[in-house]
Each structure stands twice: as C-alpha cells, then as structure tokens.
Amino acid sequence: MEKKIIVAIDGHSSSGKSTISKQLATSLGYKYIDTGAMYRAVTLYALRKGFIQDKAVNKDKLIQALPKIDIKFRYNPKTEKTDTYLNGENIEDEIRALEVSNNVSRVATIKEVRQAMVKKQQKMGKDSGIVMDGRDIGSVVFPEAELKIFLTASTKIRAQRRYDELKAKGLDVSFDEILENIEERDHIDSTREESPLIKADDAIVLDNSNMIPKKQNEWLLEKVEAVRNAH
Ligand code: DC
C-alpha cells in the first residue's frame, strides 16, 4: 500500500491555497483541512458576541470563551464541498464575508487562540493522508510534514482573484478595498509575534501568478510522487 503523507500548504492570503489543496486532496483521496476557516469561525463568534469593536478585539473575553467554541467540518454532498460548522451551525458562507476578512488577522495574532486551533489541527491530522492549508502548517502544526509548499502570487493578481470570487457570489465589493485588505493581512500575518507566516526552510515555493490550477495540481502530484519514492 502507498504510504500516506501529510502535505502542508502555507502561503499568502488569496494565493489560491484552498483551490489547489482541495484539488490535490481529491486526486490523492486525502482529507482536506482549511485552517483559515477555523480562525474565521472564531472571528465570527467574537463579532457576534460583540467582542470586536472598531477592529479592537477584547482578548480576555475571547480567551475565556474559547472552550465554548466548537468547530467542525462536514462534507456537503449537495455542493460536494466541505462546510465549516460553529457550534452546530453551518457558517461556511458567513465566514467568507468582508467583515470577517477584515478582522480575522487580528484574532489570529492571539497566542491562546492559536494554541487552541493548533491543538485541534494536530488532532484532525494525526492519521496522515491529509492536505492542510494555512500559514503555520509546515512551521508549527506539522513540522514533520513530508511535503511542504509555500504558495504565493503577486498582490494584484491575488486581489483580482478574490474580487472575481466575491462578485461571482453576487457581493457588492470594490477592488481597491480588497487590495487594501490583502495588503493589510499580508502585513499582519507576516509580522505578528506568534507563529508568523514564514516559509519553512524545507518548503518548496510555488509562485502561481501565471499558472492555472490544473497545472499546479500536476506540479504538486509530481512532488508527492517524489516524496513517496524517497520514503
Ligand atoms: O486562509 P484564510 O484567508 O482563510 O485565513 C484567514 C486568516 O487566518 C488569515 O488572515 C491568517 C489567519 N490564519 C493563520 O493565522 N494561521 C493559519 N494556519 C490559517 C489562517
């Protein structure tokens, strides 16, 4: 039987991590885990509870509430996608809204939030055969992952992709606002004290600015094959 591995995919916001991670997981018959969705779920919880006012997060209240935040992923056979659940409620659409995007990076800087999420992620991936995407998967969550990818693309291209995605969902958004949000998130994610977004030493960089998802999947499958042959 082929050895099951852990594939860690880290990179900048809107670099297409989830698209290629989902595709790769399907190709390999692996489980896909979107860790950004978990930080988004915590942010939605905090917003609903009024723990975030004018972008300032009430850390103490949020940390205290952490044990009450249950996050799960469930496969939706109708859409053939995995939906995120917060305390039993499907919040998949709500966590993609701009209000959550605008606040999530700040929530993700909180040490206690990160520790709680990392613990959950390690539990979810303990049996291998997973593709997990995020910012600290190769560096903190699974430093022992057999394959680590660092995904990036130019800021303008990332903003355009996000804009197209939200427009397709019928949302009224401005390109400049999205570009600003991406630049701000890059800055917060890369400069935060607690497990910042960095390329792990043994991660392979994939700049997909000019590469369609199908080509990226082929490229990734080659890397997986090479890792399996080496083990
Ligand atoms: O991948 P995304 O845009 O859905 O992630 C949302 C935010 O969560 C992003 O601004 C950074 C944070 N994040 C993180 O700090 N660590 C992760 N493993 C995943 C996401």
XYZ file of C-alpha atoms and ligand atoms in Angstrom:
251
model
C 0.000 0.000 0.000
C 1.191 3.506 -0.787
C 2.451 5.474 2.174
C 0.042 8.224 3.273
C 1.727 11.539 3.901
C 0.981 14.984 5.292
C 1.035 17.822 2.777
C 1.371 21.268 4.365
C 0.386 24.189 2.136
C 1.182 27.630 3.530
C 1.211 30.987 1.842
C -0.221 34.456 1.445
C -3.899 35.367 1.632
C -5.843 34.633 -1.551
C -2.912 32.893 -3.196
C -5.243 30.032 -4.144
C -4.248 27.681 -1.329
C -7.712 26.261 -0.819
C -8.334 25.659 -4.543
C -5.172 23.659 -5.040
C -5.358 21.953 -1.640
C -8.884 20.696 -2.337
C -7.871 19.508 -5.792
C -4.808 17.738 -4.501
C -6.753 16.076 -1.677
C -9.335 14.817 -4.193
C -6.629 13.497 -6.536
C -4.946 11.636 -3.690
C -8.106 10.545 -1.855
C -6.895 12.517 1.189
C -8.736 14.643 3.719
C -8.579 18.427 3.193
C -8.427 20.763 6.180
C -8.833 24.529 5.750
C -7.289 26.035 8.887
C -8.097 29.606 7.809
C -11.777 28.655 8.156
C -11.121 27.853 11.816
C -9.675 31.318 12.557
C -12.570 32.778 10.591
C -15.061 30.804 12.706
C -13.508 32.167 15.916
C -13.692 35.688 14.439
C -17.360 35.270 13.549
C -18.063 34.073 17.079
C -16.250 37.119 18.512
C -18.122 39.516 16.212
C -21.485 38.037 17.123
C -20.720 38.268 20.831
C -19.606 41.892 20.486
C -16.008 41.069 21.444
C -14.747 43.107 18.478
C -15.485 46.839 18.308
C -13.891 49.069 15.646
C -11.296 46.389 14.891
C -10.225 46.186 18.565
C -10.542 42.666 19.977
C -11.432 42.119 23.621
C -8.795 39.432 24.134
C -9.741 38.465 27.674
C -13.366 37.808 26.814
C -12.439 35.847 23.708
C -9.837 33.720 25.502
C -12.358 32.958 28.225
C -14.913 31.881 25.615
C -12.525 29.572 23.712
C -13.726 26.340 25.390
C -17.252 27.199 24.215
C -16.228 27.396 20.564
C -16.728 24.117 18.760
C -15.552 23.976 15.152
C -16.236 21.064 12.837
C -16.001 20.298 9.141
C -18.721 18.315 7.405
C -18.924 17.135 3.829
C -21.900 18.540 1.935
C -22.972 16.021 -0.737
C -25.118 18.657 -2.489
C -22.223 21.019 -3.209
C -19.554 18.293 -2.970
C -17.633 20.649 -0.683
C -16.755 20.656 2.977
C -18.667 23.155 5.097
C -17.497 24.737 8.338
C -19.733 24.473 11.428
C -19.637 26.666 14.510
C -21.394 25.111 17.492
C -23.529 23.017 15.150
C -24.433 25.844 12.736
C -23.299 25.893 9.112
C -21.331 29.161 8.776
C -19.493 28.414 5.538
C -20.862 31.452 3.676
C -20.804 33.878 6.560
C -17.090 33.376 7.327
C -16.149 34.464 3.781
C -17.789 37.910 4.141
C -15.610 41.017 4.232
C -16.464 41.794 7.864
C -14.811 38.550 8.917
C -11.892 39.008 6.482
C -11.294 42.475 7.890
C -10.945 41.223 11.463
C -9.557 37.701 11.225
C -5.858 38.583 11.088
C -6.100 40.368 14.423
C -7.875 37.431 16.039
C -5.197 35.122 14.604
C -2.446 37.074 16.405
C -3.757 35.993 19.826
C -1.493 33.328 21.304
C -4.231 31.443 23.162
C -6.419 31.327 20.050
C -3.529 29.901 18.036
C -2.681 27.317 20.680
C -6.292 26.097 20.756
C -6.511 25.901 16.950
C -3.130 24.167 16.558
C -4.208 21.520 19.057
C -7.410 20.855 17.094
C -5.473 20.755 13.811
C -2.916 18.272 15.115
C -5.743 16.028 16.296
C -7.501 16.218 12.910
C -4.336 15.272 11.035
C -2.912 12.622 13.293
C -3.658 9.718 10.924
C -1.880 11.311 7.918
C -3.390 11.215 4.449
C -4.179 14.923 4.719
C -3.687 18.162 2.863
C -3.808 21.063 5.305
C -3.573 24.694 4.287
C -2.828 27.773 6.380
C 0.057 29.985 7.441
C 1.953 27.916 10.006
C 1.276 24.330 8.989
C 4.815 23.479 7.857
C 6.449 25.552 10.583
C 4.322 24.874 13.693
C 1.404 22.459 13.240
C 3.229 19.700 11.329
C 6.946 20.480 11.201
C 7.394 16.798 10.343
C 5.160 17.000 7.221
C 6.718 15.045 4.373
C 5.837 17.722 1.799
C 5.714 21.465 2.453
C 4.643 24.013 -0.121
C 4.819 27.790 0.168
C 2.329 29.356 -2.213
C 2.415 32.916 -3.411
C 1.392 35.236 -6.253
C 1.565 38.976 -6.849
C -0.723 41.138 -4.680
C -2.658 42.481 -7.689
C -3.354 39.011 -9.034
C -4.477 37.794 -5.619
C -6.817 40.782 -5.211
C -8.261 40.215 -8.687
C -8.977 36.545 -7.883
C -10.705 37.453 -4.635
C -12.685 40.195 -6.380
C -13.869 37.783 -9.098
C -14.803 35.190 -6.480
C -16.903 37.601 -4.397
C -18.507 39.187 -7.488
C -19.481 35.725 -8.721
C -21.263 35.234 -5.416
C -23.204 38.412 -6.146
C -21.499 40.522 -3.471
C -21.047 44.239 -3.970
C -17.329 44.820 -3.399
C -14.686 47.262 -4.556
C -11.361 46.122 -5.985
C -9.415 48.753 -4.033
C -10.972 47.681 -0.760
C -9.996 44.072 -1.419
C -6.451 45.021 -2.429
C -6.111 47.028 0.759
C -7.438 44.114 2.838
C -4.940 41.698 1.265
C -2.001 44.058 1.821
C -3.063 44.607 5.416
C -3.460 40.883 6.070
C -0.058 40.108 4.493
C 1.484 42.647 6.820
C -0.252 41.415 9.995
C 0.255 37.723 9.157
C 3.979 38.153 8.440
C 4.894 40.461 11.292
C 2.899 39.000 14.210
C 4.894 37.676 17.134
C 3.109 34.337 17.494
C 3.986 31.902 14.642
C 4.141 34.455 11.819
C 3.723 33.472 8.200
C 7.176 32.338 7.133
C 8.443 29.890 4.590
C 9.708 26.803 6.406
C 13.333 26.066 5.467
C 12.346 22.839 3.765
C 9.279 24.230 1.956
C 9.167 24.431 -1.836
C 7.992 27.787 -3.235
C 5.266 27.820 -5.865
C 4.531 31.218 -7.421
C 1.267 30.630 -9.245
C 0.805 34.150 -10.655
C 0.754 32.701 -14.158
C -0.226 29.110 -13.590
C -3.722 27.650 -13.909
C -4.986 25.298 -11.140
C -4.764 22.199 -13.362
C -1.037 22.791 -13.994
C -0.473 23.448 -10.286
C -2.112 20.137 -9.448
C 0.126 18.294 -11.911
C 3.163 20.022 -10.425
C 2.045 19.068 -6.889
C 1.328 15.453 -7.823
C 4.894 15.184 -9.157
C 6.217 16.460 -5.830
C 4.058 13.984 -3.895
C 5.318 11.164 -6.098
C 8.938 12.195 -5.494
C 8.383 12.268 -1.726
C 6.703 8.852 -1.730
C 9.548 7.354 -3.741
C 12.099 8.823 -1.363
C 10.428 7.364 1.752
O -6.593 31.444 4.542
P -7.608 32.481 5.030
O -7.562 33.782 4.288
O -8.978 31.928 5.121
O -7.130 32.810 6.522
C -7.789 33.747 7.318
C -6.829 34.388 8.307
O -6.475 33.437 9.315
C -5.538 34.940 7.732
O -5.573 36.342 7.728
C -4.468 34.461 8.663
C -5.096 33.509 9.606
N -4.534 32.160 9.586
C -3.493 31.906 10.426
O -3.014 32.800 11.103
N -2.991 30.649 10.511
C -3.487 29.653 9.765
N -2.981 28.427 9.879
C -4.552 29.918 8.875
C -5.050 31.197 8.797
